[in-house]
Amino acid sequence: MTFHLQAANLACERDWRLLFEHLDFELCPGDMLQVSGPNGSGKTSLLRLLAGLMQPTAGQILLNGRALGEQRQALASVLLWIGHAAGIKELLSAEENLAWLCALHRPASRASIWQALAQVGLRGFEDVPCHTLSAGQQRRVALARLYLDGPGLWILDEPFTALDKQGVAQLESHLASHCEQGGTVVLTTHHSLQHKPGGYRELNLGQWAA
């Protein structure tokens, strides 16, 4: 699905404090938007707004020219959201976690799940309960979703957390490749990206503080 995501005069308030206001930008296939800014500037809140998990205090988010809140099904068809936490169930295995997450919108075969886990360096850990894995390995389980056939809009909150140097480099390359193939990535990270696609730009929320 080709999509166009637009933020128009966006404002966000949390705990009775206005984080940012009058925010405008557009996202098209091929774009990568890195959201930066000081702690408390609303980076995670903005990602949650774009993922439809929160409502803006003012302004609106449009998907193909229509309000995002009116298009839950259309958003689900293009969106892959991975939050700051790994978001996996520790009593389930790596394979079971991915099967469960994929079943919510886009079921995946066992073969494709094993292949995705192999691509993030977890070959041989498919049936291991996730509570026995390190923090970095648990993060890789979550990120394996990026290696399954799926949606074009990836919204990622601190995706490099707990990854080693090799894992960071591999993920950077994969995100850039996704954009170069017509996908879209929105992410927060304190990491300085070394591999940026042609559609890369940065949004510093500190400049939009209320």
mmCIF file with all atom_site columns, C-alpha atoms in Angstrom:
data_model
loop_
_atom_site.group_PDB
_atom_site.id
_atom_site.type_symbol
_atom_site.label_atom_id
_atom_site.label_alt_id
_atom_site.label_comp_id
_atom_site.label_asym_id
_atom_site.label_entity_id
_atom_site.label_seq_id
_atom_site.pdbx_PDB_ins_code
_atom_site.Cartn_x
_atom_site.Cartn_y
_atom_site.Cartn_z
_atom_site.occupancy
_atom_site.B_iso_or_equiv
_atom_site.pdbx_formal_charge
_atom_site.auth_seq_id
_atom_site.auth_comp_id
_atom_site.auth_asym_id
_atom_site.auth_atom_id
_atom_site.pdbx_PDB_model_num
ATOM 1   C CA . MET A 1 1   ? 0.000   0.000   0.000  1.00 0.00 ? 1   MET A CA 1
ATOM 2   C CA . THR A 1 2   ? 1.344   3.421   -0.987 1.00 0.00 ? 2   THR A CA 1
ATOM 3   C CA . PHE A 1 3   ? 0.814   5.917   1.794  1.00 0.00 ? 3   PHE A CA 1
ATOM 4   C CA . HIS A 1 4   ? 1.408   9.518   2.756  1.00 0.00 ? 4   HIS A CA 1
ATOM 5   C CA . LEU A 1 5   ? 1.556   10.430  6.452  1.00 0.00 ? 5   LEU A CA 1
ATOM 6   C CA . GLN A 1 6   ? 1.238   14.061  7.473  1.00 0.00 ? 6   GLN A CA 1
ATOM 7   C CA . ALA A 1 7   ? 1.412   15.879  10.808 1.00 0.00 ? 7   ALA A CA 1
ATOM 8   C CA . ALA A 1 8   ? -0.439  19.203  10.707 1.00 0.00 ? 8   ALA A CA 1
ATOM 9   C CA . ASN A 1 9   ? -0.073  21.829  13.464 1.00 0.00 ? 9   ASN A CA 1
ATOM 10  C CA . LEU A 1 10  ? 0.555   19.030  15.948 1.00 0.00 ? 10  LEU A CA 1
ATOM 11  C CA . ALA A 1 11  ? 0.739   19.626  19.707 1.00 0.00 ? 11  ALA A CA 1
ATOM 12  C CA . CYS A 1 12  ? 1.215   17.161  22.554 1.00 0.00 ? 12  CYS A CA 1
ATOM 13  C CA . GLU A 1 13  ? 0.622   17.534  26.282 1.00 0.00 ? 13  GLU A CA 1
ATOM 14  C CA . ARG A 1 14  ? 1.662   15.014  28.929 1.00 0.00 ? 14  ARG A CA 1
ATOM 15  C CA . ASP A 1 15  ? 1.033   15.315  32.664 1.00 0.00 ? 15  ASP A CA 1
ATOM 16  C CA . TRP A 1 16  ? -0.354  18.850  32.165 1.00 0.00 ? 16  TRP A CA 1
ATOM 17  C CA . ARG A 1 17  ? 2.846   19.972  30.416 1.00 0.00 ? 17  ARG A CA 1
ATOM 18  C CA . LEU A 1 18  ? 2.908   21.011  26.772 1.00 0.00 ? 18  LEU A CA 1
ATOM 19  C CA . LEU A 1 19  ? 5.832   19.176  25.160 1.00 0.00 ? 19  LEU A CA 1
ATOM 20  C CA . PHE A 1 20  ? 5.673   20.632  21.651 1.00 0.00 ? 20  PHE A CA 1
ATOM 21  C CA . GLU A 1 21  ? 3.282   22.553  19.427 1.00 0.00 ? 21  GLU A CA 1
ATOM 22  C CA . HIS A 1 22  ? 2.828   23.831  15.840 1.00 0.00 ? 22  HIS A CA 1
ATOM 23  C CA . LEU A 1 23  ? 4.649   20.777  14.481 1.00 0.00 ? 23  LEU A CA 1
ATOM 24  C CA . ASP A 1 24  ? 4.319   20.074  10.752 1.00 0.00 ? 24  ASP A CA 1
ATOM 25  C CA . PHE A 1 25  ? 5.996   17.429  8.582  1.00 0.00 ? 25  PHE A CA 1
ATOM 26  C CA . GLU A 1 26  ? 5.238   14.834  5.918  1.00 0.00 ? 26  GLU A CA 1
ATOM 27  C CA . LEU A 1 27  ? 6.418   11.268  5.396  1.00 0.00 ? 27  LEU A CA 1
ATOM 28  C CA . CYS A 1 28  ? 6.410   9.417   2.085  1.00 0.00 ? 28  CYS A CA 1
ATOM 29  C CA . PRO A 1 29  ? 7.775   6.052   0.946  1.00 0.00 ? 29  PRO A CA 1
ATOM 30  C CA . GLY A 1 30  ? 11.575  6.142   1.012  1.00 0.00 ? 30  GLY A CA 1
ATOM 31  C CA . ASP A 1 31  ? 11.818  8.590   3.926  1.00 0.00 ? 31  ASP A CA 1
ATOM 32  C CA . MET A 1 32  ? 13.713  8.050   7.172  1.00 0.00 ? 32  MET A CA 1
ATOM 33  C CA . LEU A 1 33  ? 12.950  10.497  9.980  1.00 0.00 ? 33  LEU A CA 1
ATOM 34  C CA . GLN A 1 34  ? 15.199  10.493  13.046 1.00 0.00 ? 34  GLN A CA 1
ATOM 35  C CA . VAL A 1 35  ? 13.440  12.209  15.951 1.00 0.00 ? 35  VAL A CA 1
ATOM 36  C CA . SER A 1 36  ? 15.906  13.842  18.333 1.00 0.00 ? 36  SER A CA 1
ATOM 37  C CA . GLY A 1 37  ? 15.812  16.296  21.217 1.00 0.00 ? 37  GLY A CA 1
ATOM 38  C CA . PRO A 1 38  ? 16.587  16.549  24.919 1.00 0.00 ? 38  PRO A CA 1
ATOM 39  C CA . ASN A 1 39  ? 15.048  14.218  27.485 1.00 0.00 ? 39  ASN A CA 1
ATOM 40  C CA . GLY A 1 40  ? 11.428  15.107  28.068 1.00 0.00 ? 40  GLY A CA 1
ATOM 41  C CA . SER A 1 41  ? 10.968  16.840  24.722 1.00 0.00 ? 41  SER A CA 1
ATOM 42  C CA . GLY A 1 42  ? 8.329   14.335  23.612 1.00 0.00 ? 42  GLY A CA 1
ATOM 43  C CA . LYS A 1 43  ? 10.214  11.959  21.294 1.00 0.00 ? 43  LYS A CA 1
ATOM 44  C CA . THR A 1 44  ? 8.412   8.803   22.414 1.00 0.00 ? 44  THR A CA 1
ATOM 45  C CA . SER A 1 45  ? 5.115   10.663  22.597 1.00 0.00 ? 45  SER A CA 1
ATOM 46  C CA . LEU A 1 46  ? 5.461   11.744  18.974 1.00 0.00 ? 46  LEU A CA 1
ATOM 47  C CA . LEU A 1 47  ? 6.122   8.166   17.882 1.00 0.00 ? 47  LEU A CA 1
ATOM 48  C CA . ARG A 1 48  ? 3.075   6.982   19.794 1.00 0.00 ? 48  ARG A CA 1
ATOM 49  C CA . LEU A 1 49  ? 0.977   9.667   18.116 1.00 0.00 ? 49  LEU A CA 1
ATOM 50  C CA . LEU A 1 50  ? 2.142   8.527   14.677 1.00 0.00 ? 50  LEU A CA 1
ATOM 51  C CA . ALA A 1 51  ? 1.389   4.910   15.603 1.00 0.00 ? 51  ALA A CA 1
ATOM 52  C CA . GLY A 1 52  ? -2.142  5.818   16.658 1.00 0.00 ? 52  GLY A CA 1
ATOM 53  C CA . LEU A 1 53  ? -1.503  4.901   20.297 1.00 0.00 ? 53  LEU A CA 1
ATOM 54  C CA . MET A 1 54  ? -2.211  8.441   21.570 1.00 0.00 ? 54  MET A CA 1
ATOM 55  C CA . GLN A 1 55  ? -4.344  11.366  20.493 1.00 0.00 ? 55  GLN A CA 1
ATOM 56  C CA . PRO A 1 56  ? -2.782  14.805  19.873 1.00 0.00 ? 56  PRO A CA 1
ATOM 57  C CA . THR A 1 57  ? -3.626  17.721  22.137 1.00 0.00 ? 57  THR A CA 1
ATOM 58  C CA . ALA A 1 58  ? -4.082  19.879  19.043 1.00 0.00 ? 58  ALA A CA 1
ATOM 59  C CA . GLY A 1 59  ? -3.672  19.478  15.299 1.00 0.00 ? 59  GLY A CA 1
ATOM 60  C CA . GLN A 1 60  ? -4.036  16.183  13.507 1.00 0.00 ? 60  GLN A CA 1
ATOM 61  C CA . ILE A 1 61  ? -2.239  13.329  11.791 1.00 0.00 ? 61  ILE A CA 1
ATOM 62  C CA . LEU A 1 62  ? -3.441  12.427  8.317  1.00 0.00 ? 62  LEU A CA 1
ATOM 63  C CA . LEU A 1 63  ? -2.993  9.148   6.456  1.00 0.00 ? 63  LEU A CA 1
ATOM 64  C CA . ASN A 1 64  ? -3.493  9.687   2.743  1.00 0.00 ? 64  ASN A CA 1
ATOM 65  C CA . GLY A 1 65  ? -5.345  12.901  3.462  1.00 0.00 ? 65  GLY A CA 1
ATOM 66  C CA . ARG A 1 66  ? -7.783  11.495  6.036  1.00 0.00 ? 66  ARG A CA 1
ATOM 67  C CA . ALA A 1 67  ? -7.645  11.642  9.825  1.00 0.00 ? 67  ALA A CA 1
ATOM 68  C CA . LEU A 1 68  ? -5.565  8.800   11.262 1.00 0.00 ? 68  LEU A CA 1
ATOM 69  C CA . GLY A 1 69  ? -8.163  8.003   13.928 1.00 0.00 ? 69  GLY A CA 1
ATOM 70  C CA . GLU A 1 70  ? -10.698 7.139   11.226 1.00 0.00 ? 70  GLU A CA 1
ATOM 71  C CA . GLN A 1 71  ? -8.389  4.607   9.574  1.00 0.00 ? 71  GLN A CA 1
ATOM 72  C CA . ARG A 1 72  ? -7.337  2.080   12.187 1.00 0.00 ? 72  ARG A CA 1
ATOM 73  C CA . GLN A 1 73  ? -7.477  -0.818  9.762  1.00 0.00 ? 73  GLN A CA 1
ATOM 74  C CA . ALA A 1 74  ? -5.571  1.042   7.038  1.00 0.00 ? 74  ALA A CA 1
ATOM 75  C CA . LEU A 1 75  ? -2.902  2.060   9.558  1.00 0.00 ? 75  LEU A CA 1
ATOM 76  C CA . ALA A 1 76  ? -2.545  -1.515  10.819 1.00 0.00 ? 76  ALA A CA 1
ATOM 77  C CA . SER A 1 77  ? -1.946  -2.678  7.244  1.00 0.00 ? 77  SER A CA 1
ATOM 78  C CA . VAL A 1 78  ? 1.126   -0.447  6.826  1.00 0.00 ? 78  VAL A CA 1
ATOM 79  C CA . LEU A 1 79  ? 2.492   -0.122  10.386 1.00 0.00 ? 79  LEU A CA 1
ATOM 80  C CA . LEU A 1 80  ? 5.096   -2.041  12.354 1.00 0.00 ? 80  LEU A CA 1
ATOM 81  C CA . TRP A 1 81  ? 5.651   -0.550  15.819 1.00 0.00 ? 81  TRP A CA 1
ATOM 82  C CA . ILE A 1 82  ? 8.466   -1.584  18.170 1.00 0.00 ? 82  ILE A CA 1
ATOM 83  C CA . GLY A 1 83  ? 8.624   0.365   21.418 1.00 0.00 ? 83  GLY A CA 1
ATOM 84  C CA . HIS A 1 84  ? 11.521  1.075   23.739 1.00 0.00 ? 84  HIS A CA 1
ATOM 85  C CA . ALA A 1 85  ? 10.845  -2.141  25.680 1.00 0.00 ? 85  ALA A CA 1
ATOM 86  C CA . ALA A 1 86  ? 11.374  -5.411  23.825 1.00 0.00 ? 86  ALA A CA 1
ATOM 87  C CA . GLY A 1 87  ? 7.657   -6.151  24.132 1.00 0.00 ? 87  GLY A CA 1
ATOM 88  C CA . ILE A 1 88  ? 8.027   -9.910  24.295 1.00 0.00 ? 88  ILE A CA 1
ATOM 89  C CA . LYS A 1 89  ? 6.625   -12.498 26.687 1.00 0.00 ? 89  LYS A CA 1
ATOM 90  C CA . GLU A 1 90  ? 9.488   -14.014 28.650 1.00 0.00 ? 90  GLU A CA 1
ATOM 91  C CA . LEU A 1 91  ? 7.819   -17.382 29.241 1.00 0.00 ? 91  LEU A CA 1
ATOM 92  C CA . LEU A 1 92  ? 7.401   -17.946 25.504 1.00 0.00 ? 92  LEU A CA 1
ATOM 93  C CA . SER A 1 93  ? 10.172  -18.994 23.166 1.00 0.00 ? 93  SER A CA 1
ATOM 94  C CA . ALA A 1 94  ? 11.565  -16.721 20.478 1.00 0.00 ? 94  ALA A CA 1
ATOM 95  C CA . GLU A 1 95  ? 9.541   -18.562 17.826 1.00 0.00 ? 95  GLU A CA 1
ATOM 96  C CA . GLU A 1 96  ? 6.346   -18.452 19.900 1.00 0.00 ? 96  GLU A CA 1
ATOM 97  C CA . ASN A 1 97  ? 6.734   -14.715 20.510 1.00 0.00 ? 97  ASN A CA 1
ATOM 98  C CA . LEU A 1 98  ? 7.066   -13.958 16.817 1.00 0.00 ? 98  LEU A CA 1
ATOM 99  C CA . ALA A 1 99  ? 4.210   -16.280 15.871 1.00 0.00 ? 99  ALA A CA 1
ATOM 100 C CA . TRP A 1 100 ? 1.969   -14.598 18.432 1.00 0.00 ? 100 TRP A CA 1
ATOM 101 C CA . LEU A 1 101 ? 2.919   -11.056 17.361 1.00 0.00 ? 101 LEU A CA 1
ATOM 102 C CA . CYS A 1 102 ? 2.509   -11.832 13.667 1.00 0.00 ? 102 CYS A CA 1
ATOM 103 C CA . ALA A 1 103 ? -0.850  -13.532 14.218 1.00 0.00 ? 103 ALA A CA 1
ATOM 104 C CA . LEU A 1 104 ? -2.320  -10.191 15.350 1.00 0.00 ? 104 LEU A CA 1
ATOM 105 C CA . HIS A 1 105 ? -2.200  -8.820  11.795 1.00 0.00 ? 105 HIS A CA 1
ATOM 106 C CA . ARG A 1 106 ? -0.026  -10.822 9.374  1.00 0.00 ? 106 ARG A CA 1
ATOM 107 C CA . PRO A 1 107 ? 0.495   -14.525 10.212 1.00 0.00 ? 107 PRO A CA 1
ATOM 108 C CA . ALA A 1 108 ? 3.958   -15.849 9.324  1.00 0.00 ? 108 ALA A CA 1
ATOM 109 C CA . SER A 1 109 ? 5.069   -19.391 8.576  1.00 0.00 ? 109 SER A CA 1
ATOM 110 C CA . ARG A 1 110 ? 7.417   -21.257 10.871 1.00 0.00 ? 110 ARG A CA 1
ATOM 111 C CA . ALA A 1 111 ? 10.071  -21.302 8.149  1.00 0.00 ? 111 ALA A CA 1
ATOM 112 C CA . SER A 1 112 ? 9.955   -17.523 7.713  1.00 0.00 ? 112 SER A CA 1
ATOM 113 C CA . ILE A 1 113 ? 10.119  -16.996 11.479 1.00 0.00 ? 113 ILE A CA 1
ATOM 114 C CA . TRP A 1 114 ? 13.185  -19.239 11.779 1.00 0.00 ? 114 TRP A CA 1
ATOM 115 C CA . GLN A 1 115 ? 14.804  -17.426 8.879  1.00 0.00 ? 115 GLN A CA 1
ATOM 116 C CA . ALA A 1 116 ? 14.145  -14.041 10.514 1.00 0.00 ? 116 ALA A CA 1
ATOM 117 C CA . LEU A 1 117 ? 15.661  -15.242 13.790 1.00 0.00 ? 117 LEU A CA 1
ATOM 118 C CA . ALA A 1 118 ? 18.714  -16.502 11.911 1.00 0.00 ? 118 ALA A CA 1
ATOM 119 C CA . GLN A 1 119 ? 19.132  -13.084 10.299 1.00 0.00 ? 119 GLN A CA 1
ATOM 120 C CA . VAL A 1 120 ? 19.366  -11.434 13.716 1.00 0.00 ? 120 VAL A CA 1
ATOM 121 C CA . GLY A 1 121 ? 21.890  -13.981 14.976 1.00 0.00 ? 121 GLY A CA 1
ATOM 122 C CA . LEU A 1 122 ? 19.535  -16.245 16.902 1.00 0.00 ? 122 LEU A CA 1
ATOM 123 C CA . ARG A 1 123 ? 19.928  -19.481 14.967 1.00 0.00 ? 123 ARG A CA 1
ATOM 124 C CA . GLY A 1 124 ? 19.651  -22.295 17.505 1.00 0.00 ? 124 GLY A CA 1
ATOM 125 C CA . PHE A 1 125 ? 17.637  -20.172 19.950 1.00 0.00 ? 125 PHE A CA 1
ATOM 126 C CA . GLU A 1 126 ? 14.244  -20.598 18.244 1.00 0.00 ? 126 GLU A CA 1
ATOM 127 C CA . ASP A 1 127 ? 12.713  -22.759 20.981 1.00 0.00 ? 127 ASP A CA 1
ATOM 128 C CA . VAL A 1 128 ? 14.542  -21.246 23.962 1.00 0.00 ? 128 VAL A CA 1
ATOM 129 C CA . PRO A 1 129 ? 12.334  -19.451 26.535 1.00 0.00 ? 129 PRO A CA 1
ATOM 130 C CA . CYS A 1 130 ? 13.036  -15.749 26.295 1.00 0.00 ? 130 CYS A CA 1
ATOM 131 C CA . HIS A 1 131 ? 13.580  -15.313 30.037 1.00 0.00 ? 131 HIS A CA 1
ATOM 132 C CA . THR A 1 132 ? 16.852  -17.233 29.605 1.00 0.00 ? 132 THR A CA 1
ATOM 133 C CA . LEU A 1 133 ? 18.121  -14.836 26.916 1.00 0.00 ? 133 LEU A CA 1
ATOM 134 C CA . SER A 1 134 ? 20.288  -11.782 27.522 1.00 0.00 ? 134 SER A CA 1
ATOM 135 C CA . ALA A 1 135 ? 18.852  -8.277  27.119 1.00 0.00 ? 135 ALA A CA 1
ATOM 136 C CA . GLY A 1 136 ? 20.556  -7.986  23.738 1.00 0.00 ? 136 GLY A CA 1
ATOM 137 C CA . GLN A 1 137 ? 19.136  -11.309 22.568 1.00 0.00 ? 137 GLN A CA 1
ATOM 138 C CA . GLN A 1 138 ? 15.641  -10.324 23.709 1.00 0.00 ? 138 GLN A CA 1
ATOM 139 C CA . ARG A 1 139 ? 15.981  -7.107  21.724 1.00 0.00 ? 139 ARG A CA 1
ATOM 140 C CA . ARG A 1 140 ? 16.986  -9.194  18.684 1.00 0.00 ? 140 ARG A CA 1
ATOM 141 C CA . VAL A 1 141 ? 13.819  -11.283 19.061 1.00 0.00 ? 141 VAL A CA 1
ATOM 142 C CA . ALA A 1 142 ? 11.752  -8.106  18.823 1.00 0.00 ? 142 ALA A CA 1
ATOM 143 C CA . LEU A 1 143 ? 13.787  -6.797  15.883 1.00 0.00 ? 143 LEU A CA 1
ATOM 144 C CA . ALA A 1 144 ? 13.382  -10.082 13.993 1.00 0.00 ? 144 ALA A CA 1
ATOM 145 C CA . ARG A 1 145 ? 9.927   -8.765  13.041 1.00 0.00 ? 145 ARG A CA 1
ATOM 146 C CA . LEU A 1 146 ? 11.745  -6.373  10.689 1.00 0.00 ? 146 LEU A CA 1
ATOM 147 C CA . TYR A 1 147 ? 12.985  -9.354  8.683  1.00 0.00 ? 147 TYR A CA 1
ATOM 148 C CA . LEU A 1 148 ? 9.538   -10.800 8.011  1.00 0.00 ? 148 LEU A CA 1
ATOM 149 C CA . ASP A 1 149 ? 7.445   -9.805  5.027  1.00 0.00 ? 149 ASP A CA 1
ATOM 150 C CA . GLY A 1 150 ? 5.339   -6.995  6.349  1.00 0.00 ? 150 GLY A CA 1
ATOM 151 C CA . PRO A 1 151 ? 4.309   -3.367  6.347  1.00 0.00 ? 151 PRO A CA 1
ATOM 152 C CA . GLY A 1 152 ? 6.061   -0.353  4.886  1.00 0.00 ? 152 GLY A CA 1
ATOM 153 C CA . LEU A 1 153 ? 5.959   2.072   7.838  1.00 0.00 ? 153 LEU A CA 1
ATOM 154 C CA . TRP A 1 154 ? 8.334   1.170   10.680 1.00 0.00 ? 154 TRP A CA 1
ATOM 155 C CA . ILE A 1 155 ? 8.083   3.243   13.863 1.00 0.00 ? 155 ILE A CA 1
ATOM 156 C CA . LEU A 1 156 ? 10.910  2.318   16.229 1.00 0.00 ? 156 LEU A CA 1
ATOM 157 C CA . ASP A 1 157 ? 11.672  3.731   19.684 1.00 0.00 ? 157 ASP A CA 1
ATOM 158 C CA . GLU A 1 158 ? 15.381  3.332   20.507 1.00 0.00 ? 158 GLU A CA 1
ATOM 159 C CA . PRO A 1 159 ? 15.832  0.193   18.363 1.00 0.00 ? 159 PRO A CA 1
ATOM 160 C CA . PHE A 1 160 ? 19.603  -0.018  18.987 1.00 0.00 ? 160 PHE A CA 1
ATOM 161 C CA . THR A 1 161 ? 19.210  -0.487  22.763 1.00 0.00 ? 161 THR A CA 1
ATOM 162 C CA . ALA A 1 162 ? 21.306  -3.418  24.118 1.00 0.00 ? 162 ALA A CA 1
ATOM 163 C CA . LEU A 1 163 ? 22.758  -4.309  20.692 1.00 0.00 ? 163 LEU A CA 1
ATOM 164 C CA . ASP A 1 164 ? 26.475  -4.909  20.232 1.00 0.00 ? 164 ASP A CA 1
ATOM 165 C CA . LYS A 1 165 ? 28.525  -3.134  17.561 1.00 0.00 ? 165 LYS A CA 1
ATOM 166 C CA . GLN A 1 166 ? 27.849  -5.790  14.934 1.00 0.00 ? 166 GLN A CA 1
ATOM 167 C CA . GLY A 1 167 ? 24.130  -5.767  15.672 1.00 0.00 ? 167 GLY A CA 1
ATOM 168 C CA . VAL A 1 168 ? 23.995  -1.979  15.391 1.00 0.00 ? 168 VAL A CA 1
ATOM 169 C CA . ALA A 1 169 ? 25.740  -1.991  12.016 1.00 0.00 ? 169 ALA A CA 1
ATOM 170 C CA . GLN A 1 170 ? 23.482  -4.740  10.674 1.00 0.00 ? 170 GLN A CA 1
ATOM 171 C CA . LEU A 1 171 ? 20.311  -2.959  11.826 1.00 0.00 ? 171 LEU A CA 1
ATOM 172 C CA . GLU A 1 172 ? 21.453  0.363   10.357 1.00 0.00 ? 172 GLU A CA 1
ATOM 173 C CA . SER A 1 173 ? 22.029  -1.299  6.995  1.00 0.00 ? 173 SER A CA 1
ATOM 174 C CA . HIS A 1 174 ? 18.660  -3.051  7.121  1.00 0.00 ? 174 HIS A CA 1
ATOM 175 C CA . LEU A 1 175 ? 16.764  0.162   7.956  1.00 0.00 ? 175 LEU A CA 1
ATOM 176 C CA . ALA A 1 176 ? 18.463  2.031   5.120  1.00 0.00 ? 176 ALA A CA 1
ATOM 177 C CA . SER A 1 177 ? 17.720  -0.826  2.712  1.00 0.00 ? 177 SER A CA 1
ATOM 178 C CA . HIS A 1 178 ? 14.048  -0.762  3.742  1.00 0.00 ? 178 HIS A CA 1
ATOM 179 C CA . CYS A 1 179 ? 13.847  2.923   2.825  1.00 0.00 ? 179 CYS A CA 1
ATOM 180 C CA . GLU A 1 180 ? 15.723  2.446   -0.425 1.00 0.00 ? 180 GLU A CA 1
ATOM 181 C CA . GLN A 1 181 ? 13.139  -0.183  -1.390 1.00 0.00 ? 181 GLN A CA 1
ATOM 182 C CA . GLY A 1 182 ? 10.260  2.254   -0.777 1.00 0.00 ? 182 GLY A CA 1
ATOM 183 C CA . GLY A 1 183 ? 9.628   1.729   2.932  1.00 0.00 ? 183 GLY A CA 1
ATOM 184 C CA . THR A 1 184 ? 9.498   4.433   5.598  1.00 0.00 ? 184 THR A CA 1
ATOM 185 C CA . VAL A 1 185 ? 11.259  4.532   8.976  1.00 0.00 ? 185 VAL A CA 1
ATOM 186 C CA . VAL A 1 186 ? 10.624  6.843   11.925 1.00 0.00 ? 186 VAL A CA 1
ATOM 187 C CA . LEU A 1 187 ? 12.940  6.277   14.865 1.00 0.00 ? 187 LEU A CA 1
ATOM 188 C CA . THR A 1 188 ? 14.354  7.758   18.009 1.00 0.00 ? 188 THR A CA 1
ATOM 189 C CA . THR A 1 189 ? 17.939  6.994   18.937 1.00 0.00 ? 189 THR A CA 1
ATOM 190 C CA . HIS A 1 190 ? 20.847  8.565   20.781 1.00 0.00 ? 190 HIS A CA 1
ATOM 191 C CA . HIS A 1 191 ? 23.083  6.667   18.376 1.00 0.00 ? 191 HIS A CA 1
ATOM 192 C CA . SER A 1 192 ? 24.729  8.625   15.560 1.00 0.00 ? 192 SER A CA 1
ATOM 193 C CA . LEU A 1 193 ? 23.680  6.853   12.359 1.00 0.00 ? 193 LEU A CA 1
ATOM 194 C CA . GLN A 1 194 ? 26.493  5.962   9.985  1.00 0.00 ? 194 GLN A CA 1
ATOM 195 C CA . HIS A 1 195 ? 24.319  4.519   7.219  1.00 0.00 ? 195 HIS A CA 1
ATOM 196 C CA . LYS A 1 196 ? 21.626  6.926   6.032  1.00 0.00 ? 196 LYS A CA 1
ATOM 197 C CA . PRO A 1 197 ? 19.333  6.512   2.999  1.00 0.00 ? 197 PRO A CA 1
ATOM 198 C CA . GLY A 1 198 ? 18.790  9.293   0.492  1.00 0.00 ? 198 GLY A CA 1
ATOM 199 C CA . GLY A 1 199 ? 15.481  10.244  2.130  1.00 0.00 ? 199 GLY A CA 1
ATOM 200 C CA . TYR A 1 200 ? 17.020  10.753  5.581  1.00 0.00 ? 200 TYR A CA 1
ATOM 201 C CA . ARG A 1 201 ? 16.289  13.825  7.687  1.00 0.00 ? 201 ARG A CA 1
ATOM 202 C CA . GLU A 1 202 ? 16.273  14.753  11.356 1.00 0.00 ? 202 GLU A CA 1
ATOM 203 C CA . LEU A 1 203 ? 13.532  16.371  13.427 1.00 0.00 ? 203 LEU A CA 1
ATOM 204 C CA . ASN A 1 204 ? 14.803  18.038  16.603 1.00 0.00 ? 204 ASN A CA 1
ATOM 205 C CA . LEU A 1 205 ? 11.850  18.425  18.945 1.00 0.00 ? 205 LEU A CA 1
ATOM 206 C CA . GLY A 1 206 ? 13.833  20.859  21.047 1.00 0.00 ? 206 GLY A CA 1
ATOM 207 C CA . GLN A 1 207 ? 13.110  23.435  18.325 1.00 0.00 ? 207 GLN A CA 1
ATOM 208 C CA . TRP A 1 208 ? 9.356   22.914  18.731 1.00 0.00 ? 208 TRP A CA 1
ATOM 209 C CA . ALA A 1 209 ? 9.189   23.098  22.510 1.00 0.00 ? 209 ALA A CA 1
ATOM 210 C CA . ALA A 1 210 ? 6.188   24.963  23.843 1.00 0.00 ? 210 ALA A CA 1
#
